XYZ file of C-alpha atoms in Angstrom:
612
model
C 136.680 26.320 104.200
C 135.266 29.768 104.673
C 137.458 32.683 105.964
C 135.271 33.032 109.069
C 135.950 29.316 109.794
C 139.783 29.757 109.298
C 139.826 32.839 111.310
C 138.013 31.047 114.215
C 140.704 28.243 114.052
C 143.739 30.505 114.373
C 146.070 30.062 117.278
C 146.149 32.391 120.070
C 148.204 35.531 119.925
C 151.387 34.989 122.098
C 152.263 37.346 124.883
C 154.240 40.466 123.861
C 157.826 39.993 123.437
C 157.626 36.202 122.501
C 158.876 35.563 118.944
C 156.192 34.879 116.637
C 156.813 32.482 113.775
C 154.767 34.319 111.141
C 155.933 32.353 108.280
C 155.460 28.915 109.626
C 152.221 29.776 111.210
C 151.054 31.269 107.893
C 151.830 28.247 105.968
C 150.441 26.094 108.517
C 147.134 27.981 108.294
C 147.207 27.592 104.516
C 147.904 23.926 104.337
C 145.198 23.330 107.056
C 142.833 25.603 105.056
C 143.496 23.237 102.022
C 143.105 20.050 103.908
C 139.775 21.095 105.430
C 138.504 21.726 101.848
C 138.882 18.299 100.993
C 138.623 16.405 104.062
C 135.975 16.552 106.967
C 137.166 18.258 110.246
C 135.334 18.671 113.513
C 136.657 22.131 113.841
C 134.958 23.106 110.501
C 132.032 20.977 110.139
C 131.282 20.162 113.858
C 129.228 16.957 114.370
C 128.501 16.693 110.540
C 132.162 15.576 110.216
C 131.422 12.014 111.076
C 128.392 11.950 108.700
C 130.784 13.287 106.077
C 133.168 10.544 106.409
C 130.464 7.957 106.080
C 129.382 9.415 102.873
C 132.919 9.322 101.615
C 133.221 5.627 102.409
C 129.825 4.987 100.846
C 130.909 6.738 97.677
C 134.069 4.302 97.521
C 131.735 1.449 98.069
C 129.534 2.263 95.186
C 132.480 2.065 92.964
C 133.890 -1.015 94.179
C 132.353 -3.352 91.807
C 133.946 -1.268 88.996
C 137.319 -1.130 90.758
C 137.307 -4.881 91.307
C 136.546 -5.825 87.742
C 139.081 -3.404 86.636
C 141.689 -4.951 88.738
C 140.886 -8.377 87.919
C 141.055 -7.745 84.191
C 144.460 -6.122 84.616
C 145.946 -8.570 86.992
C 144.769 -11.732 85.007
C 145.969 -9.901 81.707
C 149.594 -9.475 83.226
C 149.435 -12.958 84.680
C 148.835 -14.444 81.114
C 151.162 -12.472 79.437
C 154.152 -13.221 81.794
C 152.974 -16.918 82.458
C 155.689 -18.502 80.429
C 158.381 -16.203 81.747
C 157.773 -16.100 85.629
C 157.526 -18.824 87.960
C 153.780 -20.029 88.341
C 153.401 -20.129 92.160
C 154.526 -16.530 92.881
C 152.272 -15.370 89.883
C 149.420 -17.081 90.883
C 149.794 -15.873 94.343
C 150.172 -12.176 93.518
C 147.173 -12.508 90.968
C 144.854 -14.218 93.720
C 145.926 -11.573 96.280
C 145.000 -8.590 93.900
C 141.776 -10.059 93.084
C 140.670 -11.140 96.535
C 141.815 -8.009 98.358
C 139.380 -5.710 96.878
C 136.507 -8.110 97.947
C 137.845 -8.413 101.360
C 138.343 -4.651 101.652
C 134.832 -3.917 100.297
C 133.342 -6.009 103.129
C 135.797 -4.628 105.782
C 134.904 -0.884 104.853
C 131.115 -1.762 105.242
C 131.859 -2.372 108.810
C 133.632 0.946 109.363
C 130.261 2.669 109.039
C 128.076 2.772 112.038
C 124.569 1.722 110.631
C 122.421 4.237 112.583
C 119.540 6.312 111.368
C 122.374 9.004 110.047
C 125.514 6.764 109.330
C 128.872 8.052 110.520
C 132.367 7.213 110.472
C 135.260 8.078 112.998
C 138.680 9.479 112.021
C 140.085 6.104 112.715
C 138.239 4.517 109.947
C 139.838 6.989 107.533
C 143.385 5.955 108.893
C 142.435 2.261 108.276
C 141.293 2.931 104.763
C 144.611 4.869 104.067
C 146.711 2.177 105.318
C 144.864 -0.485 103.299
C 145.035 1.363 100.091
C 148.696 2.015 100.648
C 149.210 -1.700 101.174
C 147.139 -2.637 98.039
C 149.151 -0.104 96.103
C 152.410 -1.696 97.480
C 151.159 -5.106 96.199
C 150.497 -3.675 92.907
C 153.951 -2.122 92.838
C 155.786 -5.826 92.880
C 154.889 -5.871 89.110
C 156.796 -2.992 87.671
C 159.606 -3.328 90.192
C 160.217 -7.141 89.633
C 159.094 -7.476 86.169
C 159.842 -4.280 84.243
C 163.733 -4.341 84.119
C 163.679 -7.773 82.480
C 160.614 -7.672 80.338
C 160.622 -7.557 76.472
C 159.681 -4.712 74.494
C 156.011 -5.766 74.327
C 156.201 -6.557 78.149
C 157.387 -3.320 79.048
C 154.790 -1.586 76.899
C 152.004 -3.651 78.381
C 153.248 -2.858 82.183
C 153.527 0.954 81.293
C 149.924 1.031 79.928
C 148.628 -0.944 82.881
C 150.381 1.524 85.397
C 149.259 4.456 83.788
C 145.773 3.352 83.548
C 145.808 2.342 87.183
C 147.297 5.639 88.320
C 144.549 7.510 86.505
C 141.574 5.502 87.262
C 142.775 5.296 90.918
C 143.152 8.979 91.187
C 139.560 9.458 89.847
C 137.746 6.673 91.900
C 139.674 7.433 95.106
C 139.163 11.140 95.015
C 136.303 11.329 97.430
C 138.745 10.701 100.249
C 141.857 12.843 99.261
C 144.307 11.017 101.412
C 143.611 7.626 99.826
C 144.009 9.058 96.487
C 147.289 10.756 97.457
C 148.590 7.512 99.123
C 147.691 5.450 96.080
C 149.083 7.711 93.472
C 152.258 8.410 95.408
C 153.097 4.771 96.004
C 152.137 3.714 92.277
C 154.119 6.767 91.009
C 157.186 5.729 93.117
C 157.007 2.104 91.970
C 157.105 3.274 88.332
C 160.176 5.647 89.176
C 161.923 2.564 90.720
C 161.131 0.108 87.720
C 162.611 3.068 85.386
C 165.790 3.221 87.349
C 166.140 -0.517 87.430
C 165.573 -0.814 83.674
C 168.887 -0.472 81.517
C 166.550 0.513 78.490
C 164.837 3.478 80.194
C 167.743 5.857 80.896
C 166.292 8.991 79.310
C 165.723 11.852 81.926
C 162.517 13.026 79.938
C 160.597 9.764 81.234
C 161.329 10.718 84.802
C 160.286 14.339 84.328
C 156.893 13.045 82.460
C 156.334 10.578 85.123
C 156.719 13.101 88.046
C 154.721 15.572 86.070
C 151.919 13.153 85.386
C 151.760 11.998 89.178
C 151.571 15.484 90.399
C 148.666 16.349 88.063
C 146.716 13.574 88.939
C 147.282 14.482 92.726
C 145.843 17.932 91.607
C 142.840 16.244 89.814
C 142.264 14.058 92.870
C 142.382 17.432 95.082
C 139.910 19.096 92.747
C 137.407 16.126 92.743
C 137.699 15.857 96.482
C 136.972 19.624 97.187
C 134.088 19.426 94.828
C 132.770 16.290 96.505
C 133.176 17.947 99.923
C 131.452 21.195 98.748
C 128.512 19.130 97.751
C 128.317 17.326 100.912
C 128.479 20.726 102.967
C 125.685 22.138 100.600
C 123.538 19.201 101.086
C 123.902 19.351 104.778
C 123.140 23.254 104.755
C 120.128 22.493 102.600
C 119.094 19.789 104.901
C 119.349 22.215 107.976
C 117.551 24.799 106.257
C 114.855 22.411 105.289
C 114.565 21.282 108.908
C 114.326 24.851 109.926
C 111.695 25.447 107.599
C 109.792 22.486 108.455
C 109.942 23.564 112.125
C 108.709 27.161 111.486
C 105.959 25.894 109.148
C 104.805 23.376 112.003
C 105.011 26.088 114.532
C 103.178 28.468 112.089
C 100.419 25.693 111.561
C 100.109 25.272 115.282
C 100.166 28.729 116.604
C 99.378 31.198 113.767
C 95.882 32.166 112.985
C 96.679 31.690 109.223
C 96.542 28.391 107.345
C 98.699 26.986 104.673
C 97.446 25.161 101.811
C 98.930 23.174 98.829
C 97.464 21.560 95.841
C 98.771 19.085 93.618
C 99.238 19.145 89.650
C 95.773 17.457 89.613
C 94.256 20.526 91.526
C 93.522 18.337 94.785
C 94.684 19.549 98.180
C 97.451 17.615 99.931
C 98.961 17.959 103.276
C 95.653 18.958 104.952
C 96.538 20.327 108.392
C 93.786 20.491 111.308
C 93.649 24.063 110.990
C 92.850 24.060 107.208
C 90.260 21.456 107.851
C 88.807 23.614 110.815
C 88.822 26.658 108.602
C 86.788 24.827 105.828
C 84.621 23.196 108.303
C 84.994 19.754 106.562
C 87.031 16.428 107.161
C 90.273 15.899 105.508
C 88.909 13.200 103.150
C 86.062 15.679 101.990
C 88.898 18.288 101.244
C 90.856 15.947 99.302
C 88.064 14.435 97.365
C 87.572 17.254 94.749
C 89.740 19.956 93.194
C 90.300 22.999 95.129
C 88.774 25.403 92.604
C 85.701 23.173 92.546
C 85.659 23.061 96.357
C 85.610 26.854 96.677
C 82.960 27.291 94.217
C 80.504 25.077 96.416
C 81.275 27.409 99.393
C 80.323 30.642 97.408
C 77.329 32.292 98.940
C 74.282 32.337 96.599
C 73.399 35.415 94.329
C 76.865 37.107 95.383
C 78.224 38.562 92.214
C 81.348 39.882 93.919
C 82.152 36.605 95.486
C 81.591 35.007 92.041
C 83.749 37.568 90.200
C 86.568 37.007 92.919
C 86.289 33.152 92.287
C 86.569 33.607 88.585
C 89.707 35.470 89.028
C 91.052 32.549 91.290
C 90.300 30.051 88.841
C 91.968 32.074 85.899
C 95.227 32.519 87.979
C 95.495 28.804 88.799
C 94.592 27.807 85.169
C 97.116 30.342 83.733
C 99.845 29.645 86.227
C 99.813 33.295 87.484
C 100.691 33.958 91.075
C 98.289 36.047 93.287
C 98.353 37.929 96.462
C 95.680 38.985 99.043
C 92.739 37.829 96.970
C 89.641 38.394 99.121
C 86.873 35.761 98.751
C 83.721 35.566 100.527
C 82.623 32.117 101.348
C 79.770 30.399 103.533
C 81.033 28.105 106.112
C 78.389 26.370 108.325
C 75.639 29.036 107.374
C 77.969 31.829 108.221
C 79.579 34.116 105.769
C 83.320 34.451 106.138
C 85.922 36.533 104.168
C 89.293 34.707 103.395
C 92.396 36.337 102.144
C 94.355 33.892 99.670
C 97.853 34.189 98.408
C 99.873 31.717 96.329
C 102.340 30.920 93.674
C 102.801 28.056 91.509
C 105.316 25.208 92.114
C 107.859 23.723 89.481
C 109.848 20.579 89.431
C 113.675 20.511 88.484
C 112.474 20.421 84.911
C 110.675 23.491 85.166
C 107.229 21.622 84.842
C 104.123 22.601 86.793
C 104.013 20.825 90.070
C 101.008 22.403 91.911
C 100.507 25.304 94.003
C 101.475 26.381 97.572
C 99.931 29.355 99.392
C 98.767 30.630 102.554
C 95.111 31.729 103.687
C 93.751 33.807 106.478
C 90.210 34.609 107.888
C 89.980 38.417 107.643
C 86.296 38.573 108.381
C 86.719 40.913 111.279
C 88.944 43.355 109.501
C 86.609 43.118 106.405
C 83.669 44.261 108.620
C 85.546 46.814 110.129
C 86.901 48.270 106.857
C 83.244 47.970 105.346
C 81.874 49.896 108.655
C 84.534 52.609 107.979
C 83.600 52.861 104.371
C 79.870 53.065 105.406
C 80.683 55.843 108.120
C 82.598 57.779 105.342
C 79.742 57.818 103.045
C 76.667 58.161 105.345
C 75.516 60.873 107.441
C 75.634 59.835 111.273
C 72.465 61.770 112.102
C 69.902 60.867 109.389
C 71.529 57.903 107.919
C 71.467 59.502 104.466
C 74.462 59.943 102.205
C 76.823 62.534 103.329
C 78.652 65.445 101.457
C 81.556 62.967 100.395
C 79.077 60.535 98.947
C 77.020 63.219 97.115
C 80.184 64.667 95.658
C 81.467 61.141 94.511
C 78.189 60.510 92.870
C 77.959 64.164 91.088
C 81.607 63.530 89.706
C 79.801 61.200 87.145
C 79.241 64.521 85.300
C 82.820 64.474 84.156
C 82.345 61.119 82.405
C 81.815 60.790 78.716
C 78.738 63.157 77.917
C 77.478 60.528 75.367
C 76.906 58.092 78.311
C 73.113 57.390 78.902
C 73.559 58.320 82.808
C 75.272 61.665 81.709
C 72.160 64.035 82.177
C 70.773 64.594 85.708
C 68.625 66.931 87.759
C 70.009 68.501 91.228
C 67.407 69.634 93.897
C 68.986 71.859 96.538
C 66.711 72.035 99.596
C 67.033 74.226 102.602
C 64.752 74.510 105.722
C 63.380 77.920 106.167
C 62.696 78.101 109.846
C 65.177 75.657 111.235
C 67.480 78.010 112.998
C 64.562 79.627 114.920
C 63.645 76.237 116.091
C 66.925 75.064 116.958
C 67.365 78.147 119.028
C 64.325 78.152 120.809
C 63.593 74.403 121.297
C 67.038 73.064 121.737
C 69.498 71.047 119.577
C 67.930 67.908 120.530
C 64.654 68.726 119.126
C 66.554 70.165 116.097
C 68.251 66.764 115.529
C 64.881 64.860 115.718
C 63.483 67.403 113.203
C 66.325 66.707 110.827
C 65.836 62.930 111.121
C 62.156 63.230 110.553
C 62.939 65.493 107.407
C 65.217 62.907 106.005
C 62.579 60.158 106.446
C 59.925 62.319 104.591
C 62.270 63.221 101.704
C 63.242 59.781 101.467
C 59.683 58.777 101.158
C 59.325 61.269 98.399
C 61.937 60.139 96.007
C 62.179 57.282 93.717
C 64.367 54.249 93.380
C 67.807 55.098 91.982
C 67.622 58.660 93.224
C 70.423 59.902 95.797
C 69.289 61.791 98.862
C 72.000 63.460 100.826
C 72.316 65.619 103.781
C 75.086 68.226 103.137
C 75.298 69.779 106.584
C 73.139 71.708 108.783
C 69.523 72.009 107.540
C 70.679 71.553 103.836
C 69.385 68.679 101.820
C 70.009 67.632 97.956
C 68.678 65.020 95.774
C 70.495 63.875 92.614
C 68.230 62.200 90.115
C 69.599 60.417 87.031
C 66.010 59.700 85.609
C 64.150 62.903 86.044
C 65.361 64.692 82.974
C 62.617 67.029 82.168
C 60.949 70.167 83.923
C 57.681 68.486 84.590
C 58.985 65.496 86.368
C 61.383 67.599 88.373
C 58.577 69.986 89.334
C 56.474 67.134 90.467
C 59.031 65.763 92.732
C 59.647 69.267 94.164
C 55.969 69.726 94.760
C 55.798 66.253 96.476
C 58.711 66.985 98.773
C 57.404 70.461 99.729
C 54.062 69.101 100.509
C 55.301 66.322 102.591
C 57.565 68.541 104.516
C 54.608 71.096 105.032
C 52.749 68.664 107.365
C 53.482 69.599 110.802
C 55.802 67.306 113.063
C 54.972 66.046 116.601
C 58.535 66.205 118.376
C 58.200 65.392 122.079
C 55.641 67.826 123.314
C 55.988 70.322 120.621
C 54.132 70.444 117.252
C 56.610 71.999 114.894
C 55.713 73.242 111.395
C 58.288 72.953 108.545
C 58.737 74.954 105.647
C 61.359 74.599 102.997
C 62.616 76.159 99.606
C 63.926 74.230 96.743
C 66.479 75.115 93.926
C 66.527 73.021 90.936
C 69.311 72.867 88.045
C 69.639 70.369 85.287
C 72.581 68.886 83.484
C 73.721 69.667 80.656
C 71.767 72.709 80.096
C 72.410 74.490 83.257
C 76.013 73.136 83.820
C 78.394 70.329 82.708
C 80.679 70.093 85.772
C 79.779 69.440 89.453
C 80.780 73.045 90.579
C 78.797 74.784 87.995
C 75.662 72.663 88.509
C 75.920 73.097 92.235
C 76.235 76.858 91.829
C 73.180 76.982 89.668
C 71.119 74.993 92.094
C 72.096 77.459 94.903
C 71.145 80.464 92.870
C 67.672 78.835 92.215
C 67.410 78.144 95.953
C 68.203 81.736 96.639
C 65.436 82.681 94.113
C 63.038 80.563 95.937
C 63.627 82.034 99.120
C 63.376 85.457 97.712
C 60.053 84.520 96.165
C 58.645 84.102 99.661
C 59.942 80.785 100.867
C 57.991 77.276 100.829
C 58.262 77.158 97.119
C 60.664 75.999 94.317
C 62.536 77.554 91.603
C 64.231 76.522 88.318
C 67.473 78.012 87.576
C 67.425 80.651 85.034
C 70.224 82.672 83.175
C 69.056 85.791 84.631
C 69.643 84.631 88.332
C 73.392 84.365 87.356
C 73.267 87.925 86.197
C 71.438 89.132 89.346
C 73.950 87.126 91.457
C 76.971 88.857 89.776
C 75.266 92.169 90.011
C 74.800 91.817 93.647
C 78.473 90.759 93.830
C 79.543 93.893 92.110
C 77.168 95.933 94.250
C 78.801 94.460 97.422
C 82.301 95.250 96.205
C 81.105 98.904 95.171
C 79.447 99.296 98.651
C 82.823 98.758 100.481
C 84.599 101.343 98.047
C 81.776 103.796 98.759
C 82.214 103.471 102.466
C 85.905 104.202 102.072
C 85.404 107.079 99.968
C 82.283 108.580 101.741
C 79.854 108.386 99.085
C 76.989 108.162 101.223
C 74.752 111.266 102.091
C 72.091 111.825 104.614
C 68.913 113.782 103.762
C 66.521 114.781 106.488
C 62.947 114.817 105.263
C 60.547 116.892 107.685
C 57.381 115.247 109.193
C 54.584 118.146 109.361
C 51.666 118.313 111.391
C 48.538 118.602 108.961
C 46.427 120.949 111.420
C 48.824 123.718 111.740
C 51.700 122.747 109.415
C 54.355 122.712 112.231
C 57.381 120.376 112.072
C 57.166 117.589 114.302
C 60.229 115.403 113.628
C 62.582 114.560 110.768
C 63.140 111.320 109.008
C 66.651 110.429 108.072
C 67.211 109.346 104.654
C 70.516 107.885 103.168
C 71.417 108.365 99.486
C 74.310 106.837 97.686
C 75.844 109.220 95.207
C 77.655 106.962 92.974
C 80.510 108.344 90.933
C 79.392 106.543 87.661
C 75.787 105.639 88.227
C 74.533 108.716 89.992
C 72.274 108.321 92.834
C 71.564 104.538 93.728
C 68.094 103.865 95.304
C 67.999 102.546 98.793
C 65.739 99.827 97.764
C 68.718 98.534 95.455
C 71.533 98.623 97.986
C 69.970 98.290 101.496
C 69.018 94.579 101.103
C 72.523 94.031 100.014
C 73.885 95.900 102.883
C 71.744 93.964 105.397
C 72.761 90.534 103.914
C 76.485 91.289 104.000
C 76.431 92.998 107.404
């Protein structure tokens, strides 16, 4: 019995001042705990105690044929050996009683069990069994008490052997019910002691010590077997309770949950097809069980769906190799409608460790899959134009970091910017500007070929990434085609809008081997196209990078020049040609650089205007 049950059975604490028999109560609790370990008790086992008693009696009944045969052999052997030395009538009566008593007891014990769906027996049944077993042992005790003192040396040896065997076998066979085993071994041991005391030949004290020790040991063996037997009964009852609880939960799961359970046999066929499972497959139960599960899933795959075929191949491999799987998403076609199922399962094994099928759970995750796909689409698509966004463009550009020996390593990047978009957006409004961006996206999409990626990076900036246009001539042809399509006026609401754009072109690997370098080169080429008069395209050249670095240096030196007052004003007079009189003065700024001398305004004024 567990410590919790023992604590629950403890007597109430007496009022303060009342003497507490601690030692007696402690021993009583210990003895009660020992007894509950080997015997059913309502306080420890509840309603299961009656069922445990029935199981104990059934265990004895299963051994009754062996017990009957053993007793018959022993009693007949003793009767035959002492037939000439004892009166025939008492010997016959004793032998008949011993043999028939077990048959009568077996029939009687069966009626002590209530034959209901779950057999049970009362406490009174155990008391009846105990009295009957003690009476049976008393009948057997007649032989050593009455015959042993006057028997010959061979007779005493035979009686001693039979009694020792009866005590040993009885302790083992009656151990499922500990009180029966204790009563039986006690009566038989007491009879042997009385027989020794009545015999004049057995006056050695060692015989009494050995007999008492042997009897005590057999009581301990019976206690150990009884405790193991009760532990097994309680474990089976707990397992049965857990199984009923699991069945209840699974039944409730199948009736109320959106998921469905599936189980396949070692042959691969579905078994225990629930109504929810049949409804999910859209097929009757017989059709589901007519072919293996893996083949059934293959017939439900949508045609020309490589992803679904790949997932099905993984499912087939896992089941064939006995590997558990979890959250395997498979697209199937149910009633001309595409559904997405999530499958999880693990293999089953029998008590010998052999494969016994599979058990798993499936769920329809079609709404979640659609929502996830939509989120993935929104994360990679520009909401205004429907083109790829900056994130999608950057992910595709990362292919530059792959192995340069790959075929798709080289690429061409087109950086495009509308020249007059800010003016249109400010004068005609953002609604017209949004329409213009959508129209620009549609025209650019018509200009590029299959396999090229068109993206809107933000504002009026667009980019085209091509892994097939690898030379200057094809790239120039595509840039010209895009500028030509964009050059046609757009009718937006009641306004005819003219579009101009500039394009910067950079190619990998000659212009850059990583995304950031290639983007910088394309941006410099775009700047050069704008500087060339807009509405044109330029390829990146190494001199553009040097010009850009020079502008950066000049911008940094401008900030230092302002702080150190290196700028000087010169006033140039404007004369009247007729009389030579001074009409006005023109203020001219000059930069007196500490190292470069006088810097021309044509060199630093544009940089100052750009940077503010």
